[in-house]
Amino acid sequence: MAPSIAPSDNVVLSSTEKDASLADRNTFATRVAGKGADPEKKALFASVTKRIDYTPKIGTELHGIKLSELTDQQAEELAAFIAERGVVFFRDQEGLDRKEHVKLGQRWGPLHIHPLVPHDQESPELIVLDSRLSPPGRYNTNNSWHSDVSFEPYPSSFSILKFEEIPEAGGDTIWSNGYQLYDNLSQPIKTLLEGLTATHTSDLFRDFQANTGRKTFGKLNDSVHPVVRTNPVTGWKSVFTNSVFTREINGLSPTESKWILEYLNDLTSKRLDYQVRFSWKKDSVAIWDNRSTFHTGVPDFQPYFRKGVRVTVSGEAPYYDAKNSGTQAEAFKKTADAIIAKQEKEAAEKSNVDPALQLA
């Protein structure tokens, strides 16, 4: 029997006996992409013609880069830069077709095969996010903040998303900064969370499967991860819970667990200073680090449709290194001091200009 395919797009919607265990071959990264890359990222920025930081701590748009033409050194430096900035955006990536999309992800680790989301017929690692295939009510920005596939024992390091069809209006994506969420907590709450683990589940997909009868491409996993994890590239601490996949904090009463998770989810969704928002254009690409960001689609584009394709790079088992972890806040202080010094210098130079010249 042939797989269930949407014929106009070669999208595999549901498994058969032949591909019912595809996702069971998911594995973990054997190296940390970006770790040890040149801190100045000279090879990467040699090709950058313009850099736009959307906020001081999260989100950057790079111009001049063709993702399908990166050298090995540039790819490593880009991985490190994404880990630092959380999410990086690119425009006009028409050269990143579906095959090149898969190749780019493979440079950073093994690609995850999703156990339920529809995928490309030729490349099961490439999931197809077509709003026409989503169930009614799928989009609700208040409870859809998540880190990709955190229910897996080896969750995603990076995700690479490109939209092939965009709505005429709406359809933005928002990311929230897990580093900053951690940094702004009070010390007693930090100390509490650093000693806890949480259970992440596939319950969302189990419910969807029960309601639709769609067959999975492999086992729907549940996993236990630290509430605070160390990003292996930056060494910075980040909160690692989300409203979609995190069921409970282990060792606490249900009331305590619910209160803490709701508090963290509220910070993720409501603190605008943690967030960056991206408006898509055709052939735009976003790449983000799932170990230290959360994201959600904005559900404002109906009656239009949108269709994107994504690869998800499998990472390492999440861990918390109490002795050797730093924070984004500590690292950012040097950047902030440099910005302040530059602004003060420019102000001083401006004030020393001859008034007669200013009037000229």
Short mmCIF file of C-alpha atoms in Angstrom, two decimals:
data_model
loop_
_atom_site.label_atom_id
_atom_site.label_comp_id
_atom_site.label_asym_id
_atom_site.label_seq_id
_atom_site.Cartn_x
_atom_site.Cartn_y
_atom_site.Cartn_z
CA MET A 1 0.00 0.00 0.00
CA ALA A 2 1.36 3.43 -0.91
CA PRO A 3 1.77 6.09 1.78
CA SER A 4 -1.00 8.62 2.28
CA ILE A 5 0.19 11.55 0.15
CA ALA A 6 -1.23 14.93 -0.74
CA PRO A 7 -0.65 14.54 -4.51
CA SER A 8 -0.18 18.21 -5.33
CA ASP A 9 2.78 18.56 -2.99
CA ASN A 10 4.17 15.05 -2.40
CA VAL A 11 3.46 15.37 1.31
CA VAL A 12 3.26 12.15 3.34
CA LEU A 13 0.42 12.58 5.81
CA SER A 14 0.25 9.22 7.56
CA SER A 15 2.41 6.13 7.90
CA THR A 16 2.02 2.63 6.50
CA GLU A 17 3.74 -0.58 7.58
CA LYS A 18 6.73 0.40 5.45
CA ASP A 19 7.43 3.69 7.22
CA ALA A 20 5.79 3.13 10.62
CA SER A 21 9.16 3.09 12.40
CA LEU A 22 10.95 5.90 10.54
CA ALA A 23 11.13 8.13 13.61
CA ASP A 24 12.50 5.32 15.76
CA ARG A 25 15.88 5.78 14.10
CA ASN A 26 16.24 9.28 15.57
CA THR A 27 19.56 9.63 17.34
CA PHE A 28 21.73 12.25 19.03
CA ALA A 29 24.49 14.59 17.94
CA THR A 30 27.99 13.21 18.37
CA ARG A 31 29.51 16.70 18.39
CA VAL A 32 28.38 20.19 19.35
CA ALA A 33 28.14 22.30 16.19
CA GLY A 34 29.59 25.76 16.75
CA LYS A 35 31.52 24.94 19.91
CA GLY A 36 35.06 26.22 19.62
CA ALA A 37 34.31 28.38 16.55
CA ASP A 38 36.23 31.62 16.07
CA PRO A 39 34.73 34.03 18.65
CA GLU A 40 35.03 36.89 16.14
CA LYS A 41 33.47 34.80 13.36
CA LYS A 42 35.71 36.41 10.78
CA ALA A 43 34.93 33.93 7.99
CA LEU A 44 31.18 34.36 8.40
CA PHE A 45 31.19 38.14 8.61
CA ALA A 46 33.54 38.47 5.65
CA SER A 47 30.47 37.66 3.53
CA VAL A 48 27.97 39.76 5.51
CA THR A 49 27.04 43.01 3.79
CA LYS A 50 24.62 44.21 6.46
CA ARG A 51 23.79 43.17 10.03
CA ILE A 52 20.52 44.20 11.70
CA ASP A 53 20.10 43.38 15.39
CA TYR A 54 16.37 43.35 16.07
CA THR A 55 16.93 43.69 19.84
CA PRO A 56 20.11 43.91 21.94
CA LYS A 57 19.90 40.30 23.15
CA ILE A 58 17.88 38.22 20.65
CA GLY A 59 17.35 38.20 16.90
CA THR A 60 19.64 39.30 14.05
CA GLU A 61 19.10 39.59 10.30
CA LEU A 62 22.16 38.98 8.10
CA HIS A 63 22.42 40.13 4.48
CA GLY A 64 24.93 38.89 1.91
CA ILE A 65 24.89 35.28 3.09
CA LYS A 66 23.76 32.48 0.79
CA LEU A 67 22.97 29.55 3.03
CA SER A 68 23.42 27.04 0.20
CA GLU A 69 27.00 28.26 -0.37
CA LEU A 70 28.49 28.34 3.14
CA THR A 71 32.02 27.03 3.67
CA ASP A 72 32.57 24.58 6.51
CA GLN A 73 34.13 27.30 8.64
CA GLN A 74 31.27 29.69 7.96
CA ALA A 75 28.74 27.00 8.88
CA GLU A 76 30.47 26.42 12.22
CA GLU A 77 30.66 30.12 12.98
CA LEU A 78 27.02 30.56 12.03
CA ALA A 79 26.03 27.79 14.46
CA ALA A 80 27.89 29.62 17.22
CA PHE A 81 26.31 32.95 16.27
CA ILE A 82 22.81 31.44 16.36
CA ALA A 83 23.49 30.01 19.82
CA GLU A 84 24.47 33.50 20.99
CA ARG A 85 21.68 35.47 19.29
CA GLY A 86 18.93 32.85 19.73
CA VAL A 87 17.52 33.25 16.21
CA VAL A 88 19.03 34.58 12.97
CA PHE A 89 17.08 35.65 9.87
CA PHE A 90 17.95 35.62 6.17
CA ARG A 91 16.16 37.00 3.11
CA ASP A 92 16.21 35.99 -0.57
CA GLN A 93 17.33 32.38 -0.04
CA GLU A 94 15.88 31.05 -3.28
CA GLY A 95 18.98 28.85 -3.68
CA LEU A 96 18.05 26.91 -0.56
CA ASP A 97 15.75 24.41 -2.24
CA ARG A 98 14.51 21.39 -0.33
CA LYS A 99 17.64 19.32 -1.03
CA GLU A 100 19.96 22.13 0.03
CA HIS A 101 17.77 22.73 3.06
CA VAL A 102 18.37 19.16 4.21
CA LYS A 103 22.11 19.41 3.48
CA LEU A 104 22.43 22.56 5.58
CA GLY A 105 20.86 20.89 8.59
CA GLN A 106 23.05 17.82 8.20
CA ARG A 107 26.15 19.98 8.59
CA TRP A 108 25.19 20.50 12.24
CA GLY A 109 24.04 17.02 13.22
CA PRO A 110 21.59 14.19 12.54
CA LEU A 111 18.17 15.34 11.39
CA HIS A 112 15.09 14.51 13.40
CA ILE A 113 12.19 12.65 11.80
CA HIS A 114 8.95 13.79 13.36
CA PRO A 115 6.70 10.97 14.57
CA LEU A 116 3.46 12.61 13.36
CA VAL A 117 3.83 15.90 11.44
CA PRO A 118 3.53 15.47 7.61
CA HIS A 119 6.81 15.35 5.73
CA ASP A 120 8.27 15.57 2.25
CA GLN A 121 7.96 12.32 0.31
CA GLU A 122 11.61 12.28 -0.76
CA SER A 123 13.07 13.59 2.50
CA PRO A 124 11.25 12.43 5.65
CA GLU A 125 13.49 14.74 7.73
CA LEU A 126 11.85 17.73 6.04
CA ILE A 127 8.49 18.43 7.67
CA VAL A 128 5.82 20.39 5.83
CA LEU A 129 3.99 23.04 7.87
CA ASP A 130 0.98 23.77 5.73
CA SER A 131 -1.89 25.54 7.50
CA ARG A 132 -4.33 23.72 5.18
CA LEU A 133 -3.27 20.45 6.82
CA SER A 134 -3.66 21.73 10.40
CA PRO A 135 -6.68 20.87 12.53
CA PRO A 136 -9.17 23.65 13.39
CA GLY A 137 -8.02 25.68 16.37
CA ARG A 138 -4.38 24.65 15.95
CA TYR A 139 -3.15 28.22 16.25
CA ASN A 140 -3.52 29.85 19.64
CA THR A 141 -0.65 32.12 20.52
CA ASN A 142 -1.39 31.99 24.26
CA ASN A 143 -0.61 28.30 24.66
CA SER A 144 1.54 27.43 21.64
CA TRP A 145 4.92 28.63 22.91
CA HIS A 146 7.36 25.76 22.63
CA SER A 147 10.84 24.47 21.96
CA ASP A 148 10.80 22.00 19.07
CA VAL A 149 10.40 18.32 20.01
CA SER A 150 11.41 18.81 23.65
CA PHE A 151 9.59 15.53 24.35
CA GLU A 152 12.43 13.61 22.71
CA PRO A 153 15.32 12.20 24.79
CA TYR A 154 17.66 14.16 22.52
CA PRO A 155 15.70 17.33 21.67
CA SER A 156 16.54 19.72 18.88
CA SER A 157 19.61 21.91 18.84
CA PHE A 158 18.74 23.97 15.75
CA SER A 159 15.66 24.35 13.54
CA ILE A 160 15.78 25.76 10.01
CA LEU A 161 12.48 27.08 8.64
CA LYS A 162 11.75 28.46 5.19
CA PHE A 163 8.33 29.60 3.99
CA GLU A 164 7.42 28.74 0.41
CA GLU A 165 3.97 30.32 0.53
CA ILE A 166 3.14 33.31 2.70
CA PRO A 167 -0.18 34.99 3.45
CA GLU A 168 -0.88 38.44 2.05
CA ALA A 169 -1.12 39.68 5.62
CA GLY A 170 -0.21 38.26 9.04
CA GLY A 171 1.58 35.03 9.82
CA ASP A 172 4.58 36.38 11.75
CA THR A 173 6.60 34.21 14.14
CA ILE A 174 7.75 35.35 17.60
CA TRP A 175 10.69 34.01 19.61
CA SER A 176 11.29 34.45 23.33
CA ASN A 177 14.69 34.43 25.03
CA GLY A 178 15.23 31.59 27.52
CA TYR A 179 18.57 33.04 28.62
CA GLN A 180 16.96 36.32 29.61
CA LEU A 181 14.06 34.56 31.31
CA TYR A 182 16.58 32.81 33.57
CA ASP A 183 18.74 35.89 34.12
CA ASN A 184 15.83 38.01 35.35
CA LEU A 185 14.59 35.53 37.95
CA SER A 186 15.33 36.24 41.60
CA GLN A 187 18.17 34.23 43.11
CA PRO A 188 15.93 32.09 45.37
CA ILE A 189 13.82 31.05 42.35
CA LYS A 190 16.97 30.34 40.31
CA THR A 191 18.31 28.15 43.10
CA LEU A 192 15.03 26.25 43.31
CA LEU A 193 14.74 25.64 39.57
CA GLU A 194 18.36 24.58 39.12
CA GLY A 195 17.73 21.51 41.25
CA LEU A 196 14.60 20.36 39.43
CA THR A 197 13.67 18.25 36.41
CA ALA A 198 10.49 18.28 34.33
CA THR A 199 8.65 15.70 32.25
CA HIS A 200 8.07 16.62 28.60
CA THR A 201 5.43 14.59 26.76
CA SER A 202 3.95 13.88 23.34
CA ASP A 203 0.42 14.23 24.74
CA LEU A 204 -0.50 16.87 22.15
CA PHE A 205 0.23 14.41 19.34
CA ARG A 206 -1.45 11.51 21.14
CA ASP A 207 -4.62 13.58 21.34
CA PHE A 208 -4.34 14.53 17.68
CA GLN A 209 -3.81 10.90 16.71
CA ALA A 210 -6.82 9.81 18.75
CA ASN A 211 -9.03 12.45 17.15
CA THR A 212 -7.91 11.93 13.54
CA GLY A 213 -6.80 8.31 13.34
CA ARG A 214 -3.60 9.42 11.62
CA LYS A 215 -0.86 6.79 12.02
CA THR A 216 2.51 7.76 13.42
CA PHE A 217 5.95 7.34 11.86
CA GLY A 218 7.33 5.99 15.11
CA LYS A 219 7.05 6.05 18.87
CA LEU A 220 5.66 9.12 20.63
CA ASN A 221 8.21 9.71 23.38
CA ASP A 222 8.14 11.27 26.83
CA SER A 223 11.38 12.47 28.42
CA VAL A 224 12.73 14.03 31.60
CA HIS A 225 14.97 17.11 31.29
CA PRO A 226 16.43 19.69 33.68
CA VAL A 227 14.30 22.79 34.25
CA VAL A 228 17.43 24.90 33.77
CA ARG A 229 19.89 23.67 31.13
CA THR A 230 23.32 24.73 29.97
CA ASN A 231 23.72 25.62 26.31
CA PRO A 232 26.81 23.62 25.26
CA VAL A 233 27.92 26.26 22.73
CA THR A 234 27.70 29.42 24.83
CA GLY A 235 27.85 27.84 28.28
CA TRP A 236 24.93 30.08 29.32
CA LYS A 237 21.99 29.01 31.48
CA SER A 238 18.47 28.94 30.08
CA VAL A 239 15.06 27.92 31.37
CA PHE A 240 13.90 24.80 29.51
CA THR A 241 10.16 24.35 30.01
CA ASN A 242 7.33 25.24 27.66
CA SER A 243 3.54 25.33 27.58
CA VAL A 244 3.08 22.75 24.82
CA PHE A 245 5.22 19.79 25.87
CA THR A 246 6.12 20.21 29.58
CA ARG A 247 3.56 18.27 31.63
CA GLU A 248 4.92 18.62 35.17
CA ILE A 249 7.89 19.47 37.32
CA ASN A 250 9.01 16.33 39.07
CA GLY A 251 9.12 16.03 42.85
CA LEU A 252 6.62 18.83 43.45
CA SER A 253 2.95 18.62 44.28
CA PRO A 254 0.59 19.10 41.32
CA THR A 255 -0.35 22.56 42.64
CA GLU A 256 3.28 23.65 43.03
CA SER A 257 4.21 22.30 39.61
CA LYS A 258 1.27 24.01 37.95
CA TRP A 259 2.05 27.34 39.62
CA ILE A 260 5.72 27.35 38.59
CA LEU A 261 5.05 26.24 35.01
CA GLU A 262 2.31 28.84 34.57
CA TYR A 263 4.62 31.52 35.97
CA LEU A 264 7.42 30.59 33.56
CA ASN A 265 5.00 30.33 30.65
CA ASP A 266 3.59 33.76 31.50
CA LEU A 267 7.07 35.26 31.39
CA THR A 268 7.72 33.60 28.03
CA SER A 269 4.51 34.86 26.44
CA LYS A 270 4.02 38.25 28.10
CA ARG A 271 7.45 39.78 28.62
CA LEU A 272 7.85 41.77 25.42
CA ASP A 273 11.46 42.62 26.28
CA TYR A 274 12.34 38.93 25.96
CA GLN A 275 10.83 38.68 22.48
CA VAL A 276 11.65 39.26 18.83
CA ARG A 277 9.11 39.18 15.99
CA PHE A 278 9.82 38.29 12.36
CA SER A 279 7.66 39.09 9.33
CA TRP A 280 8.09 36.52 6.59
CA LYS A 281 8.63 37.11 2.90
CA LYS A 282 8.92 34.46 0.22
CA ASP A 283 12.31 32.69 0.46
CA SER A 284 13.00 34.07 3.93
CA VAL A 285 14.70 31.68 6.35
CA ALA A 286 14.90 31.65 10.13
CA ILE A 287 17.34 29.47 12.07
CA TRP A 288 17.07 29.24 15.85
CA ASP A 289 18.54 27.47 18.84
CA ASN A 290 15.85 25.40 20.58
CA ARG A 291 18.02 24.97 23.67
CA SER A 292 17.57 28.60 24.67
CA THR A 293 14.53 30.00 22.85
CA PHE A 294 10.80 29.38 22.60
CA HIS A 295 8.62 30.34 19.65
CA THR A 296 5.06 30.56 18.43
CA GLY A 297 3.26 31.41 15.23
CA VAL A 298 0.89 34.37 15.36
CA PRO A 299 -2.64 33.16 14.43
CA ASP A 300 -3.73 36.25 12.54
CA PHE A 301 -3.49 35.19 8.88
CA GLN A 302 -6.83 33.46 8.23
CA PRO A 303 -8.45 33.32 5.68
CA TYR A 304 -5.03 33.20 3.99
CA PHE A 305 -2.80 30.13 4.00
CA ARG A 306 0.89 29.64 4.59
CA LYS A 307 3.26 26.77 3.89
CA GLY A 308 6.75 26.27 5.21
CA VAL A 309 9.30 23.49 5.34
CA ARG A 310 11.57 22.80 8.30
CA VAL A 311 14.44 20.56 9.27
CA THR A 312 15.14 19.97 12.93
CA VAL A 313 18.68 19.07 13.99
CA SER A 314 18.88 16.58 16.86
CA GLY A 315 21.11 17.71 19.71
CA GLU A 316 22.50 16.25 22.90
CA ALA A 317 20.73 15.10 26.04
CA PRO A 318 19.98 18.31 27.99
CA TYR A 319 22.17 18.84 31.03
CA TYR A 320 22.87 21.45 33.69
CA ASP A 321 26.49 22.17 34.62
CA ALA A 322 26.34 23.96 37.97
CA LYS A 323 30.08 24.65 38.18
CA ASN A 324 30.95 25.79 34.68
CA SER A 325 27.85 27.58 33.39
CA GLY A 326 27.71 31.32 32.83
CA THR A 327 24.88 33.62 31.82
CA GLN A 328 23.98 35.81 28.90
CA ALA A 329 23.72 38.74 31.33
CA GLU A 330 27.38 38.35 32.31
CA ALA A 331 28.51 38.06 28.69
CA PHE A 332 26.32 40.95 27.58
CA LYS A 333 27.79 43.35 30.14
CA LYS A 334 30.94 43.71 28.02
CA THR A 335 28.82 44.44 24.94
CA ALA A 336 26.67 46.93 26.83
CA ASP A 337 29.74 48.72 28.23
CA ALA A 338 31.17 49.01 24.71
CA ILE A 339 27.88 50.43 23.38
CA ILE A 340 27.71 52.98 26.19
CA ALA A 341 31.35 54.01 25.64
CA LYS A 342 30.73 54.45 21.90
CA GLN A 343 27.63 56.59 22.52
CA GLU A 344 29.47 58.75 25.06
CA LYS A 345 32.37 59.25 22.65
CA GLU A 346 30.03 60.24 19.82
CA ALA A 347 28.18 62.66 22.11
CA ALA A 348 31.46 64.20 23.25
CA GLU A 349 32.69 64.60 19.70
CA LYS A 350 29.42 66.23 18.70
CA SER A 351 29.55 68.68 21.62
CA ASN A 352 33.09 69.72 20.67
CA VAL A 353 32.14 70.75 17.13
CA ASP A 354 32.61 74.49 16.46
CA PRO A 355 29.14 76.14 16.69
CA ALA A 356 29.90 78.07 13.52
CA LEU A 357 30.41 74.79 11.69
CA GLN A 358 27.15 73.44 13.06
CA LEU A 359 25.33 76.41 11.51
CA ALA A 360 27.12 76.12 8.17
#
